[in-house]
Amino acid sequence: MSQEPIAIIEDDGWLEPYTDEIAARRDRFRAALAEVGAADGGVRGFASAHRELGIHRDPAGGWRYREWAPRARSLSLVGDFNGWDRSAHPLEGAGDGCWEVLVPDADGLEHGGRVKVHVAGENGERDRIPPYIRRAVQDPVTHDFAGQVWAPPEAFVWTDGGFAAPGGGSLLIYEAHVGMAGEGERVATYREFADEVLPRVARIGYTAVQLMAIAEHPYYGSFGYHVSNFFAPSSRCGTPEDLKYLVDVAHSLGVAVLMDVVHSHAVKNLAEGLGEFDGSPGLYFHEGDRGVHPAWDSLLFDYGRREVGRFLLSNLAYWLEEFHFDGFRFDGVTSMLYHHHGDTAFDHYDKYFRDGVEWDAVTYLQLANHLVHDLRPGAVTVAEDFSGMPGLCRLPEEGGLGFDYRLGMGVPDFWIKLLKHSRDEEWDLGAMWGELANRRHGERTVGYAESHDQALVGDKTIAFWLMDKDMYHHMRADDPHPAIDRGVALHKMVRLVTMAAGGEAYLTFMGNEFGHPEWVDFPREGNGWSYQYARRQWSLAADPLLKYRFLEAFEAAMLELARRTGLLAAAPAQQLNLDADNQCLIFERANLIFAFNFHPERSIPDYRFRAHVPGEYALALDSDSPEFGGFGRNAAGGRFPADGAGELSIYLPCRTALVLAWTLTTKGCFQSRAC
């Protein structure tokens, strides 16, 4: 084992007892990289299975279908083109566990035709969907899925040359689900999302959209997390070309597109998925109990198998190359990293390095991040991990796993617990600050107050926790109501304090920026297969008579301030004042002072605190401004000079957040660094 210095240990002395384990995970990555370099010419060559396997046009004419099924007894291609005759087009062994067949053009196989592969193996004979299929469609009558040959005669014409994903400090993510992004009670389309939702995302100020449920999944209500066909965009929302159109439009608006990729598990369904594909119990997955997730009732990949790694890495390359995605949010990373899938308290460093770590998954994620950044310099990778594994967002050569960001998953849990169990006057600002500031040095975090998890039926969004049923009756702009006034004020404050102190990037789930009043519930038997709650009511925010527009306007102003000042690229926030009695929290970041008064009724004139640097400050953002549904208790454009002792005096109204920008006075001209 190499004895060379390891960067993450040099930065954190508490990791020194785990030098051997951290060096081992770095050396395993190096060995894996060397192995694919020797055998495949590098990680790009290794991650090219999607070009070799599956159904493709053959340069000499016809269609070549190639499949990896090492323990199958026989395979045959069936479909519309041969009347589903299982004897018409058998595959022959091609070595290394692969099978193939060349189908002449005269046999009728063509773009758009439905296909399956008939597999005979240890578990009997079944018609299966080819694992590398690029489109799967559902029969409207039988509801069965089948593969579909997809090779349009005219290639999609991209117009996004030169687009670059946002750099560090400017990643503002709009998490979205295309199917439920329409206002009508139905499944919305990729093109509708591109034409109607993306302009809204760009206008509010988000720099990236994170798309859920892209890979095909048989059950719509799974939110896309039980994937069956890893190379097929969900056909519910349109064709692959429609998805390309969405990405192209996003890039034209300056918005990056991240894919919520699910490599942590797969659907158990044999009819649609990968399980027992060649007739054997394993193939892509572990055999026995280790191959089934105890909570998700899904199959778990065997990351130590060469062909499994090749399948998953090729999947990443495919989405980057074919659809121009700008990176990935990796779902279920905690489940991948540990044999117990995160079902433990991470209360000791042993839990990250010695107790139940799935080292094959660690190496796979290192290779995945290396590949993504090699194929697309500037691409973004985000890990959904609640364990807090050290080095998750450090390079493999530094002893890490290579992600760019981790999700700050403790923050939304904190907000929900606070709103659910504590009265306003009992809010613990020390605990709030501790949660917002609790992240590893040198590893970037996506801060967020709520995501799709908090919007699901059975839980409530922050807006609904704050205002509940009163939202249905008192959201008119001319209808003052104490519950709504409280909810609107705190909704803005929660989001601002989370963005300003909670990370190096920011995320929200679609509609939550304006306080969408209802939860998410997909069509199911229990709700009569209704789409009522699987949609977004954009018209609420567009209605000038309703208060939803105030929340959206504040979100836009908040994001604009972050972009203009480089807020999220700045060093972490530094606390200036925490006043538990008055429930006031004041901190500095990027030469901005953020002053929060969470008290339900105590407004404080002449509130004094020491600034981080002397000078004069200007009011850059006021959550109490009338344009944001507030009461306008501070005059717009106010200036606040610090006295000789460096103290500022401000009027800090109850349930209000103020942002003050440090200013310069040059030749008698007042200038603000935030303006």
Coordinates of N, CA and C in Angstrom, one line a residue, residues 43-52 134 156 158 160 231 244 247 251 259 313-328 371-372 374-376 379:
V43 N -11.0 4.5 -19.3 CA -12.3 4.4 -18.8 C -13.4 4.8 -19.8
R44 N -13.0 5.6 -20.8 CA -14.0 5.9 -21.9 C -14.3 4.7 -22.7
G45 N -13.2 3.9 -23.0 CA -13.4 2.7 -23.8 C -14.2 1.7 -23.0
F46 N -14.0 1.6 -21.7 CA -14.7 0.7 -20.9 C -16.2 1.0 -20.8
A47 N -16.5 2.3 -20.8 CA -17.9 2.8 -20.7 C -18.5 3.0 -22.0
S48 N -18.3 2.1 -23.0 CA -18.9 2.2 -24.3 C -19.7 1.0 -24.7
A49 N -20.2 0.3 -23.7 CA -21.0 -0.9 -24.0 C -22.3 -0.6 -24.7
H50 N -22.8 0.6 -24.5 CA -24.0 1.0 -25.2 C -23.8 1.1 -26.7
R51 N -22.6 1.2 -27.2 CA -22.3 1.3 -28.6 C -22.2 -0.1 -29.2
E52 N -21.9 -1.1 -28.3 CA -21.7 -2.5 -28.8 C -22.9 -3.4 -28.6
R134 N -33.3 1.5 -26.1 CA -33.3 2.9 -26.0 C -34.7 3.6 -25.9
F156 N -31.2 14.3 -34.5 CA -31.6 15.6 -33.9 C -30.5 16.6 -34.1
W158 N -28.6 19.6 -32.7 CA -28.4 20.4 -31.5 C -28.0 21.8 -31.9
D160 N -26.7 23.8 -29.1 CA -26.2 24.3 -27.8 C -24.7 24.3 -27.7
F231 N -31.5 2.8 -20.2 CA -31.1 3.6 -21.4 C -32.3 4.2 -22.1
K244 N -34.3 15.5 -25.9 CA -33.2 16.3 -26.4 C -33.6 17.8 -26.7
V247 N -33.5 19.6 -23.4 CA -32.1 20.0 -23.0 C -31.6 21.1 -23.8
H251 N -30.4 24.8 -22.4 CA -29.1 25.4 -22.7 C -29.2 26.8 -23.4
M259 N -29.4 15.1 -14.4 CA -30.3 14.0 -14.3 C -30.3 13.3 -13.0
L313 N -21.5 2.4 -15.9 CA -20.7 3.5 -16.4 C -21.1 3.9 -17.9
S314 N -21.4 2.9 -18.7 CA -21.9 3.1 -20.0 C -23.2 3.9 -20.0
N315 N -24.0 3.6 -19.0 CA -25.2 4.3 -18.9 C -25.0 5.8 -18.6
L316 N -24.0 6.2 -17.8 CA -23.7 7.6 -17.6 C -23.1 8.2 -18.8
A317 N -22.3 7.5 -19.5 CA -21.7 8.0 -20.8 C -22.8 8.3 -21.8
Y318 N -23.8 7.4 -21.9 CA -24.9 7.5 -22.8 C -25.7 8.7 -22.6
W319 N -26.1 9.0 -21.3 CA -26.9 10.2 -21.1 C -26.1 11.5 -21.3
L320 N -24.8 11.5 -21.1 CA -24.0 12.7 -21.3 C -23.8 12.9 -22.8
E321 N -23.5 11.8 -23.6 CA -23.2 12.0 -25.0 C -24.5 12.1 -25.8
E322 N -25.5 11.3 -25.6 CA -26.6 11.3 -26.4 C -27.6 12.4 -26.1
F323 N -27.7 12.8 -24.9 CA -28.7 13.8 -24.5 C -28.1 15.1 -23.9
H324 N -26.8 15.2 -23.9 CA -26.1 16.4 -23.5 C -26.4 16.9 -22.0
F325 N -26.7 15.9 -21.2 CA -26.9 16.3 -19.8 C -25.6 16.9 -19.2
D326 N -25.8 17.7 -18.2 CA -24.6 18.4 -17.7 C -24.1 17.8 -16.3
G327 N -24.6 16.7 -16.0 CA -24.2 16.0 -14.8 C -25.4 15.2 -14.2
F328 N -25.1 14.8 -13.0 CA -26.1 13.9 -12.3 C -26.2 14.1 -10.8
L371 N -15.2 9.3 -14.7 CA -15.7 9.2 -16.0 C -16.5 10.5 -16.4
V372 N -17.4 10.9 -15.6 CA -18.3 12.0 -15.9 C -17.5 13.3 -16.1
D374 N -14.3 13.4 -16.9 CA -13.4 13.2 -18.0 C -14.2 13.4 -19.3
L375 N -15.4 12.9 -19.4 CA -16.2 13.1 -20.6 C -16.7 14.5 -20.8
R376 N -17.0 15.2 -19.7 CA -17.6 16.5 -19.7 C -17.0 17.4 -18.6
A379 N -18.8 19.3 -15.8 CA -20.1 18.6 -15.3 C -20.2 18.6 -13.8

